[in-house]
Coordinates of C-alpha atoms in Angstrom, one line a residue:
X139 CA 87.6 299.3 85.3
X140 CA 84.4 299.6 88.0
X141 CA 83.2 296.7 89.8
X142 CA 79.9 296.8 91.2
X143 CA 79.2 294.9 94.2
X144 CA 76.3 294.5 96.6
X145 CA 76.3 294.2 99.6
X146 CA 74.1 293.2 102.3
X147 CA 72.1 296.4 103.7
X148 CA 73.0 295.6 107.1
X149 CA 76.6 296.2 106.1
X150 CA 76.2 300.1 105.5
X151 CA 78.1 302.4 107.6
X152 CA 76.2 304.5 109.8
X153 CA 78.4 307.3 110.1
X154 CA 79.1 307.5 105.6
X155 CA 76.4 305.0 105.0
X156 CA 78.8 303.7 102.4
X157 CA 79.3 299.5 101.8
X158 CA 82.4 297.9 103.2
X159 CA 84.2 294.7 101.7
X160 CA 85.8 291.6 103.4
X161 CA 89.7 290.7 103.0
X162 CA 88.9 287.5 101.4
X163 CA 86.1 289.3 98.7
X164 CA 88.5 292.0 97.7
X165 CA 91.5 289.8 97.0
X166 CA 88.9 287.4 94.7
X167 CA 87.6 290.8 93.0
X168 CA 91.6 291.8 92.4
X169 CA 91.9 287.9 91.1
X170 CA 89.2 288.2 88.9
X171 CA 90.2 291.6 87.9
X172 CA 93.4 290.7 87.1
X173 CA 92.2 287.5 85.1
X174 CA 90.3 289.3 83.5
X175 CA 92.4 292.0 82.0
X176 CA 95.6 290.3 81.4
X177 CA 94.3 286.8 80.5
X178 CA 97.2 285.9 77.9
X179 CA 100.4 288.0 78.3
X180 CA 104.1 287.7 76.9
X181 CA 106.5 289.1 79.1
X182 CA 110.5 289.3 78.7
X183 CA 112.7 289.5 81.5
X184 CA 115.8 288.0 83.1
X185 CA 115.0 285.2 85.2
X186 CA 116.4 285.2 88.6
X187 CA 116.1 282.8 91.4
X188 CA 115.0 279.3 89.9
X189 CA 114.1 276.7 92.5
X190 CA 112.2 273.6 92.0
X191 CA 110.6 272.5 95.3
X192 CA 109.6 269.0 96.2
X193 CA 106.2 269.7 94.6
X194 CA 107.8 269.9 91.1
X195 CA 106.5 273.4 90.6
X196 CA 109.0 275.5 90.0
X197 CA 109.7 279.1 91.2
X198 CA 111.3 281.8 89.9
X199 CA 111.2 285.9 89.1
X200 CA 110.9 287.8 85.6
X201 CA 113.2 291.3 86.4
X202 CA 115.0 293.8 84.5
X203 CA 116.3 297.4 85.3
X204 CA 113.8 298.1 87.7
X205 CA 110.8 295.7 88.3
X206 CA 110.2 292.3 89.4
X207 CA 107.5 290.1 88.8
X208 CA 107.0 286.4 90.4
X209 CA 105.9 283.8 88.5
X210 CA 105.2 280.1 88.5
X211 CA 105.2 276.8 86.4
X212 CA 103.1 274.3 87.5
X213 CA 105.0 270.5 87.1
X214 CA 103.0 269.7 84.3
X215 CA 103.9 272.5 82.4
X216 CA 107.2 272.3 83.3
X217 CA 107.9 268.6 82.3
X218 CA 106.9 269.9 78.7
X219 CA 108.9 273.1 78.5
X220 CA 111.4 273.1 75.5
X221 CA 113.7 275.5 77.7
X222 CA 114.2 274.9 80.9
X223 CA 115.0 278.4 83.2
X224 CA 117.8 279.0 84.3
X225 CA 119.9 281.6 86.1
X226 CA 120.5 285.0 84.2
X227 CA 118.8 283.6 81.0
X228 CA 116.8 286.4 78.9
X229 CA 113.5 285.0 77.9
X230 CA 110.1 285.9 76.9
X231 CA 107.2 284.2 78.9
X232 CA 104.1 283.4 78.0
X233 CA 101.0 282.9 80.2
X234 CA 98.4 284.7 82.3
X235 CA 98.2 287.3 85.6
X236 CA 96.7 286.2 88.7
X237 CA 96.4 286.9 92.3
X238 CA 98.0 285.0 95.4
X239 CA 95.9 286.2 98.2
X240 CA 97.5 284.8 101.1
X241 CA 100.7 286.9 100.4
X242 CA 99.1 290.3 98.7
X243 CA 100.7 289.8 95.8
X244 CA 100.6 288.7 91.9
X245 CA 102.1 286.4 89.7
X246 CA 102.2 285.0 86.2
X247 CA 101.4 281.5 85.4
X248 CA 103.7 280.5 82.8
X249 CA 102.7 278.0 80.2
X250 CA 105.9 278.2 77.8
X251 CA 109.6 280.0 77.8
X252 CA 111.4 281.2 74.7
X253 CA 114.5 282.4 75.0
X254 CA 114.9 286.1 73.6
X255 CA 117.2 286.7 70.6
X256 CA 119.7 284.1 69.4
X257 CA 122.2 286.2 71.2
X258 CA 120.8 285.3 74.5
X259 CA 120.4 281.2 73.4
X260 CA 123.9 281.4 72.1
X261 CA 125.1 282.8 75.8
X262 CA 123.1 280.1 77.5
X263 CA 124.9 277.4 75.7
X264 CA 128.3 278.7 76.3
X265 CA 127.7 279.1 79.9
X266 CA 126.5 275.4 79.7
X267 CA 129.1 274.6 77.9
X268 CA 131.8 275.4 79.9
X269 CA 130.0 273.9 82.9
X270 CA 129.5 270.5 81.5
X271 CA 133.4 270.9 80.7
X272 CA 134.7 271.6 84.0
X273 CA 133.0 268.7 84.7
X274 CA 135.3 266.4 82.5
X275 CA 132.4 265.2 79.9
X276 CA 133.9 266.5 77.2
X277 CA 137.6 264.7 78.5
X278 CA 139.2 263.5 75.8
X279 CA 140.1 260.7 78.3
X280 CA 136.4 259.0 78.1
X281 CA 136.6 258.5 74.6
X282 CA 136.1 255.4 73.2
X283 CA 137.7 253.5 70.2
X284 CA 135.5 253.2 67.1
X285 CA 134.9 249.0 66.4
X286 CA 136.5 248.6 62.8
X287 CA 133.4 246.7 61.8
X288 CA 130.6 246.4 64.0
X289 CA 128.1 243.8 63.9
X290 CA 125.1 245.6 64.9
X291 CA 124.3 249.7 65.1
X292 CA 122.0 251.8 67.1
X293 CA 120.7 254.8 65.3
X294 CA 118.7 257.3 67.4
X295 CA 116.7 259.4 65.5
X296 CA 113.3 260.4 63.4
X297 CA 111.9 257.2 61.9
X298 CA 110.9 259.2 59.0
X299 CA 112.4 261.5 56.8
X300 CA 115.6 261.7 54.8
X301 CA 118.2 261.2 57.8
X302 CA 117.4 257.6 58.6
X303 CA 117.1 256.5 54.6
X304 CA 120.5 258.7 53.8
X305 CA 122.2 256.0 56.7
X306 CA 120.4 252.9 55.8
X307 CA 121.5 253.5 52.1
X308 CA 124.9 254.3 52.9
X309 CA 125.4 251.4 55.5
X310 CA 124.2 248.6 52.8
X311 CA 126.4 250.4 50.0
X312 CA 129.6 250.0 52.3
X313 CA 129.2 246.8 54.3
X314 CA 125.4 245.3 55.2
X315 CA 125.3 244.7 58.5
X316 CA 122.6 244.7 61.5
X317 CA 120.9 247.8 62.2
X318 CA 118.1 248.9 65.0
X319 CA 116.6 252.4 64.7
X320 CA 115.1 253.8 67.9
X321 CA 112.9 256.3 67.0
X322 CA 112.4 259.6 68.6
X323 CA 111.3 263.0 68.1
X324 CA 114.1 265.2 67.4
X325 CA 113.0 268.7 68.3
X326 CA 110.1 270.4 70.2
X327 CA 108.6 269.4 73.6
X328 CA 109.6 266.0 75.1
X329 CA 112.5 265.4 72.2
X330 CA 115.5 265.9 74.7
X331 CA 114.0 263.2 77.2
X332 CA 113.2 260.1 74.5
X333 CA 116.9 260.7 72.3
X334 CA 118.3 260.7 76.4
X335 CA 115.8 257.5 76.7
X336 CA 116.7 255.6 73.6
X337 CA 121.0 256.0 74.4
X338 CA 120.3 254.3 77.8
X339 CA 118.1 252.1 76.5
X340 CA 120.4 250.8 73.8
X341 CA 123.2 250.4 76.6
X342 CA 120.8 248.5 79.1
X343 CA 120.4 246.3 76.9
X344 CA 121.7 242.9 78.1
X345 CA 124.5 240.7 75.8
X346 CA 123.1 237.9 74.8
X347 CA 119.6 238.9 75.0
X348 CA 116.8 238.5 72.5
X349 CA 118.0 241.9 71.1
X350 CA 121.5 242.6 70.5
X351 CA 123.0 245.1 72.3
X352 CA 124.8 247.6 69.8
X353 CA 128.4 247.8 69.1
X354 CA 127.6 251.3 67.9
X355 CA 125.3 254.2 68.3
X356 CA 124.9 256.9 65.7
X357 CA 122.6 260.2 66.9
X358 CA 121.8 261.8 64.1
X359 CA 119.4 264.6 63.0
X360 CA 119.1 267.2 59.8
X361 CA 120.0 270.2 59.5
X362 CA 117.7 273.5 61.2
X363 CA 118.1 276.7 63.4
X364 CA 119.5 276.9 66.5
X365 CA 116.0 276.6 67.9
X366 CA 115.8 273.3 66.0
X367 CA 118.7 271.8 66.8
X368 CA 118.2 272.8 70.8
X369 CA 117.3 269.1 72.4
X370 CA 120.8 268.1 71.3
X371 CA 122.2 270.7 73.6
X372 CA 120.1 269.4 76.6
X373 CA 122.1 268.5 79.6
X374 CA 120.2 265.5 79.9
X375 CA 120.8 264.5 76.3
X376 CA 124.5 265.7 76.8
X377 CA 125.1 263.1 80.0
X378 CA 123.5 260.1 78.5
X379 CA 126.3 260.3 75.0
X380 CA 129.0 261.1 77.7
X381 CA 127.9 257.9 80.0
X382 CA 127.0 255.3 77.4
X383 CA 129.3 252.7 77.1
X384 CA 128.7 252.3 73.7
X385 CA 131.1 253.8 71.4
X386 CA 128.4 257.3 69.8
X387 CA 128.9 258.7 66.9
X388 CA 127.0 262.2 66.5
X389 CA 125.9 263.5 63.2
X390 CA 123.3 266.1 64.3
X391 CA 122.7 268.9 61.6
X392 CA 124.9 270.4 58.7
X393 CA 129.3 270.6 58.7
X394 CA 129.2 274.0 60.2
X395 CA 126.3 273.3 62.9
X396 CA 127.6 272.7 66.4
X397 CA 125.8 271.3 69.3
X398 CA 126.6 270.1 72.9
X399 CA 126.3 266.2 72.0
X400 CA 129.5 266.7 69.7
X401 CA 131.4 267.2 72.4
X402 CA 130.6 264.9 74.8
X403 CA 130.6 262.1 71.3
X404 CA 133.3 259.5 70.9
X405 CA 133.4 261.0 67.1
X406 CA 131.6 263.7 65.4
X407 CA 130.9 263.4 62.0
X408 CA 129.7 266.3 59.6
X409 CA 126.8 264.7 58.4
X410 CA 124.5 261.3 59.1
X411 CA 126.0 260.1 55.9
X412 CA 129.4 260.7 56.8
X413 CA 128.3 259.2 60.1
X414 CA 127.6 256.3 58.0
X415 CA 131.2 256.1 55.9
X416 CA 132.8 256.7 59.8
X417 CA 131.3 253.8 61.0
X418 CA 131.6 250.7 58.5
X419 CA 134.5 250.2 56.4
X420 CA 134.3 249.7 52.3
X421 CA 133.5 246.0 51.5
X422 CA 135.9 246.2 48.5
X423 CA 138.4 247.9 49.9
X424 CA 138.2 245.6 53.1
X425 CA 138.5 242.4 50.4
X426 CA 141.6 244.0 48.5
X427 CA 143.1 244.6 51.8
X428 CA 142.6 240.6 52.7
X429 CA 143.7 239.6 49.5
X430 CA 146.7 241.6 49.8
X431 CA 147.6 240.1 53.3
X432 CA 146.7 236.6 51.7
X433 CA 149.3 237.2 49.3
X434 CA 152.2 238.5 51.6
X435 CA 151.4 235.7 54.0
X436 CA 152.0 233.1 51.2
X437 CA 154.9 234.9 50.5
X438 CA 156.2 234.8 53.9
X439 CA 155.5 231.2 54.3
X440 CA 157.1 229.8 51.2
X441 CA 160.3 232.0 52.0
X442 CA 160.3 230.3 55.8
X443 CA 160.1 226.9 53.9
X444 CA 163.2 228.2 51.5
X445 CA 165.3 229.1 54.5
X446 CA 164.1 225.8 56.2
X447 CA 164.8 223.7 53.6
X448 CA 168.8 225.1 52.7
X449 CA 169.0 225.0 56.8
X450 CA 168.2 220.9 56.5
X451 CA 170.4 220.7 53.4
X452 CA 173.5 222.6 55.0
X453 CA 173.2 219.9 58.0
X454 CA 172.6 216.9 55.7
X455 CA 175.8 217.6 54.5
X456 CA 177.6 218.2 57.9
X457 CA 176.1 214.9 59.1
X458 CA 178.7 211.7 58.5
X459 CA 177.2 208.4 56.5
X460 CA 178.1 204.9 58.5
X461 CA 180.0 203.9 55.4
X462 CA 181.7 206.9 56.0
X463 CA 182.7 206.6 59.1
X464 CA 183.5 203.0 58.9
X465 CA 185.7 204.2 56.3
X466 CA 187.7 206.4 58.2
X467 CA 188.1 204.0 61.2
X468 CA 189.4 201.8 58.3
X469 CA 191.7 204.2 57.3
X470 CA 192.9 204.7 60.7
X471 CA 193.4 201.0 61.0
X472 CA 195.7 201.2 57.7
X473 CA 197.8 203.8 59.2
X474 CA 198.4 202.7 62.6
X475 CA 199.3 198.9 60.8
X476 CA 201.5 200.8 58.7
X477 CA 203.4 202.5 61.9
X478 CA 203.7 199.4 63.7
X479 CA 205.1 197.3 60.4
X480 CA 207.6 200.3 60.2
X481 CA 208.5 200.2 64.2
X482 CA 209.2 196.8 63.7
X483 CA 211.3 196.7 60.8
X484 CA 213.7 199.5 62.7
X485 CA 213.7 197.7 65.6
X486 CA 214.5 194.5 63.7
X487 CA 217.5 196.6 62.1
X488 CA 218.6 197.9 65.2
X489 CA 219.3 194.3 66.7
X490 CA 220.6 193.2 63.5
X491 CA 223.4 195.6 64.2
X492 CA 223.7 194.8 67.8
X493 CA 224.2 191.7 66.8
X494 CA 226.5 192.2 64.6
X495 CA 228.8 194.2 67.1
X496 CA 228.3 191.3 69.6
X497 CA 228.9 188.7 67.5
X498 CA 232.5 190.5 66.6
X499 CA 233.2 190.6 70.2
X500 CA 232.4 187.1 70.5
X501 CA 235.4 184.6 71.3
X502 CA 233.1 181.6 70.0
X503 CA 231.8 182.9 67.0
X504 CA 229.7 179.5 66.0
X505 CA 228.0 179.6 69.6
X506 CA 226.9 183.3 69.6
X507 CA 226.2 183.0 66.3
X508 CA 223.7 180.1 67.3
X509 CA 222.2 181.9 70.4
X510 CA 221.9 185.3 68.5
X511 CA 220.1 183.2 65.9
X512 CA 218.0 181.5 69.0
X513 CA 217.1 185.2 70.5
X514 CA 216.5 186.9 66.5
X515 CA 214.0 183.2 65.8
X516 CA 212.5 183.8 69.3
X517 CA 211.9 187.8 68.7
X518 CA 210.7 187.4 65.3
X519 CA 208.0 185.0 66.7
X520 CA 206.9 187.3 69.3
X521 CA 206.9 190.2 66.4
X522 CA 204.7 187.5 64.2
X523 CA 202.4 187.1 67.6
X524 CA 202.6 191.0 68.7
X525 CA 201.8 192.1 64.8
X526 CA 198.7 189.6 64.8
X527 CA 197.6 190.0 67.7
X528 CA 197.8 194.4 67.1
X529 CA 195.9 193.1 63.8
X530 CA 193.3 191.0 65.5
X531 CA 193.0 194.2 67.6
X532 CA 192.3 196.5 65.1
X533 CA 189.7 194.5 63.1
X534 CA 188.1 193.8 66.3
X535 CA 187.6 197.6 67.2
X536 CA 186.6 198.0 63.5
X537 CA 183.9 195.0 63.9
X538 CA 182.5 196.4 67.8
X539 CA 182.5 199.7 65.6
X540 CA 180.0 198.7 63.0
X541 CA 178.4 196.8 65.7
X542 CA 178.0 200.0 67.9
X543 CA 176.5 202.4 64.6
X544 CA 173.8 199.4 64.6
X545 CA 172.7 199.5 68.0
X546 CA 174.3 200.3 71.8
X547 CA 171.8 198.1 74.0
X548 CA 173.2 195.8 76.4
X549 CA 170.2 193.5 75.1
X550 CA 171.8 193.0 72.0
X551 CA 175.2 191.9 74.7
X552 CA 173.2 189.6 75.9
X553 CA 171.7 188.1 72.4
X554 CA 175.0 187.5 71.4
X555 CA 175.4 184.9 74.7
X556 CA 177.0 187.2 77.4
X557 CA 174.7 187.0 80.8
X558 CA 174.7 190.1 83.3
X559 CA 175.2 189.3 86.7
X560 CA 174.1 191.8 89.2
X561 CA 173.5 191.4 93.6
X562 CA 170.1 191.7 94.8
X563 CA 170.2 195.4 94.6
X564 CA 170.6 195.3 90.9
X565 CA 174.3 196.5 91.2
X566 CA 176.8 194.7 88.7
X567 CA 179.1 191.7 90.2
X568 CA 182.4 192.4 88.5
X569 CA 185.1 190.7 89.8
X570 CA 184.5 187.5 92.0
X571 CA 185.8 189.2 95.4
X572 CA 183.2 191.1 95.3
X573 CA 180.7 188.3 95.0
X574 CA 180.1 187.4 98.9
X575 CA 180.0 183.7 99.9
X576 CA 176.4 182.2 100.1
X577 CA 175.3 185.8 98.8
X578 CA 172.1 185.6 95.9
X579 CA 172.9 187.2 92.6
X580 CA 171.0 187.1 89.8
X581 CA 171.9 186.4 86.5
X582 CA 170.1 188.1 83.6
X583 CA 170.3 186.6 79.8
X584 CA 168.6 187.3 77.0
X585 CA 165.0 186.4 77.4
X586 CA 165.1 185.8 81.2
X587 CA 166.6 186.1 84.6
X588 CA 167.6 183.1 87.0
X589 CA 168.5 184.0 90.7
X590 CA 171.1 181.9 92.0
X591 CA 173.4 181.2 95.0
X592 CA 177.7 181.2 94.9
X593 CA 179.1 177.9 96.6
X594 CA 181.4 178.8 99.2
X595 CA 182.7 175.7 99.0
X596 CA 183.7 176.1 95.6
X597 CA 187.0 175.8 94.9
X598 CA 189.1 178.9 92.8
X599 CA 188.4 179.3 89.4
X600 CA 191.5 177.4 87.4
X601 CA 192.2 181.0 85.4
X602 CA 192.2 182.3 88.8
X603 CA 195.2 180.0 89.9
X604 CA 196.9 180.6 86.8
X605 CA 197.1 183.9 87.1
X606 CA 198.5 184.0 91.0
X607 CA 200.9 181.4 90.5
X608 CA 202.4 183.9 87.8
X609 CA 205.2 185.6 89.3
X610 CA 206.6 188.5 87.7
X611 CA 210.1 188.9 85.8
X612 CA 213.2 189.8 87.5
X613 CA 214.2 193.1 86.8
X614 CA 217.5 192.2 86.7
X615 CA 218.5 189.8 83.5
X616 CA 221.1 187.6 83.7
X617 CA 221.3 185.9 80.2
X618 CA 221.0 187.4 77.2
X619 CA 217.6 186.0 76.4
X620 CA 216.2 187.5 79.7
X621 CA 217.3 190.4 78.0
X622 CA 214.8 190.2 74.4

């Protein structure tokens, strides 16, 4: 191509009297040549070098075998790229030849990146792949338990189409519950950021706020080509499923369809509609199941009463009535009478025949007769009196009985007339030496108390005197009715 340019005359060369050019106007006529002839251009290559400067522009160089060719993206081109560049990745670049005069050199502008061949995608996400899962994203350690029936659900994906109405169908067929759809674009330029966007939007969103906050996300999408299905392989889309705090579900394409997202997922499901059956239980099968527990629960219970109700029996019969017990103090009563009436009838035979050897020994027959008589008439009293007074002592533990199965208060001591004397201290006076002369004690009846002061000039207690004048019996007997 010829470019004619004219020049000023006093510009001509005097020794060839041909034009000369300036730096500066022969790099613009290279620019505009170059422009000019290669205004729209698709170039494959490897790309080598990436780097993304402060600018946003990013850098980078188209090579293969032999050549190399710089090129650039401008930021705003490069925020709407559907593949971002990276290292060793075998693309086809579209865009248009220029000039960079201040190093001598040229460059493509590129205005969009495709990679070349499926083969070269499908190496791109394994590389990516198996980066993301050194990392640990894809651990099953971060997983997070599916809620057994969740009260509200985030979807993420295309407000239209058959993917959102296949979930919302299956959701209110299963178990109606709360759902918010966050609509995004699910392939081409910009789809990678807003499904990224809605996840962390759904989990920033606060408790108890005028929105509820999800207790599951499902990120769903039809099936397409690998092409189609490539925002869901986005690191960017990737990171948000593996930090939300949200238990994700991914359903993105068909069963044999595979993309990053699943991976980094709590569960992947086949399908959205099997994303649907995985998260919300059967609202029949959910009622059978409670009916059923209803039913063992009641079964459990009345056996619990059965075995509570034998365990009161069994003790009702270990328990003793009072007329029970009363009479088998009675019959204690009648057997220890009937061991005394029989120790006294072999004592009485025993001094009948001491008697009887005595009285043969006797010299006076009519007198030891008379003072055997004396001792049997005086014994047989003090049987009478021991008998009735072993009597008196068995009815009256039978009586204090009965009286202690109807109550054991001292109060009811003191209804029956008895008064309580204790010191100042509360402790019981028993005997009279230790009542102090002049000391206070107080004496407690029935309804009252009274405190009150001992006489020391009291004289002793006539049962007192009694008692000390009593002296006690010679152990050695000298008459025979010393002896009984």
């Amino acid at each position: 191509m010829r470019h004619n340019l004219q020049m000023p005359n006093d510009q001509t060369s005097p020794a060839t009297n041909a034009p000369y050019l300036s730096v500066e106007e022969l790099s613009q006529a290279v620019k505009r040549t170059v422009e000019t002839a290669f205004d729209y251009v698709r170039v494959r290559g490897e790309i080598s070098q990436p780097r993304t400067p402060a600018s946003g522009h990013i850098y980078l160089t188209l090579k293969d075998d032999r050549n190399a060719l710089s090129a650039v993206i401008w930021k705003g081109t490069a925020q709407r790229l559907s593949v971002q560049p990276e290292e060793g990745l075998d693309v086809i670049c579209t865009g248009k030849m220029t000039t960079f005069g201040g190093q001598s050199r040229y460059q493509l502008v590129v205005n969009d990146i495709e990679v070349a061949g499926e083969g070269a995608l499908l190496k791109q996400l394994e590389d990516r792949r198996r980066r993301l899962a050194a990392e640990g994203l894809f651990d099953n350690a971060r997983k997070q338990q599916i809620p057994a029936m969740p009260a509200t659900i985030g979807v993420v994906t295309s407000p239209t189409g058959a993917v959102i109405r296949d979930i919302l169908h299956r959701i209110s067929e299963r178990f109606p519950t709360h759902i918010l759809v966050w609509g995004v674009n699910v392939q081409g330029i910009g789809s990678a950021d807003q499904i990224a966007a809605a996840i962390n939007g759904f989990n920033a969103l606060p408790k108890d706020g005028p929105v509820p906050k999800p207790d599951l996300l499902i990120v769903a999408r039809g099936g397409g080509s690998l092409e189609d299905l490539w925002s869901f392989n986005e690191e960017i889309v990737v990171r948000a499923a593996a930090a939300s705090s949200i238990p994700l579900i991914s359903a993105v394409g068909h069963e044999t369809d595979t993309t990053l997202i699943d991976f980094a997922a709590d569960v992947r499901a086949p399908t959205p509609t099997a994303a649907a059956e995985f998260a919300t239980p059967v609202s029949a099968e959910l009622q059978a199941r409670l009916s059923e527990t209803d039913a063992r629960l009641r079964r459990a219970v009345r056996n619990r009463l059965s075995v509570a109700e034998q365990a009161i029996k069994a003790a009702e019969r270990g328990l003793l009535h009072p007329e029970d017990h009363i009479g088998r103090l009675s019959q204690s009563v009648d057997l220890a009478a009937t061991r005394i009436d029989t120790s006294i009838y072999r004592r009485l035979d025993r001094l009948q025949l001491r008697l009887a050897a005595v009285t043969d020994r006797l010299v006076s027959p009519e007198q030891q007769v008379t003072s055997v008589a004396q001792s049997v008439s005086l014994l047989e009293r003090r049987l009478d009196h021991s008998l009735s007074a072993v009597m008196e002592r068995a009815a009256h533990r039978l009586i204090q009985s009965e009286r202690l199965l109807e109550a054991n208060s001292y109060q009811r001591v003191l209804d029956r007339g008895f008064a309580l004397i204790t010191d100042e201290a509360g402790k019981a006076v028993k005997t009279s030496a230790s009542a102090l002369p002049q000391s206070k004690v107080v004496i407690r009846f029935a309804d009252d108390e009274r405190l009150a002061q001992l006489d020391p000039d009291a004289p002793p207690s006539p049962m007192r005197k009694a008692k000390s004048s009593q002296k006690p019996a010679s152990s050695s007997a000298t008459t025979q009715e010393e002896l009984f």
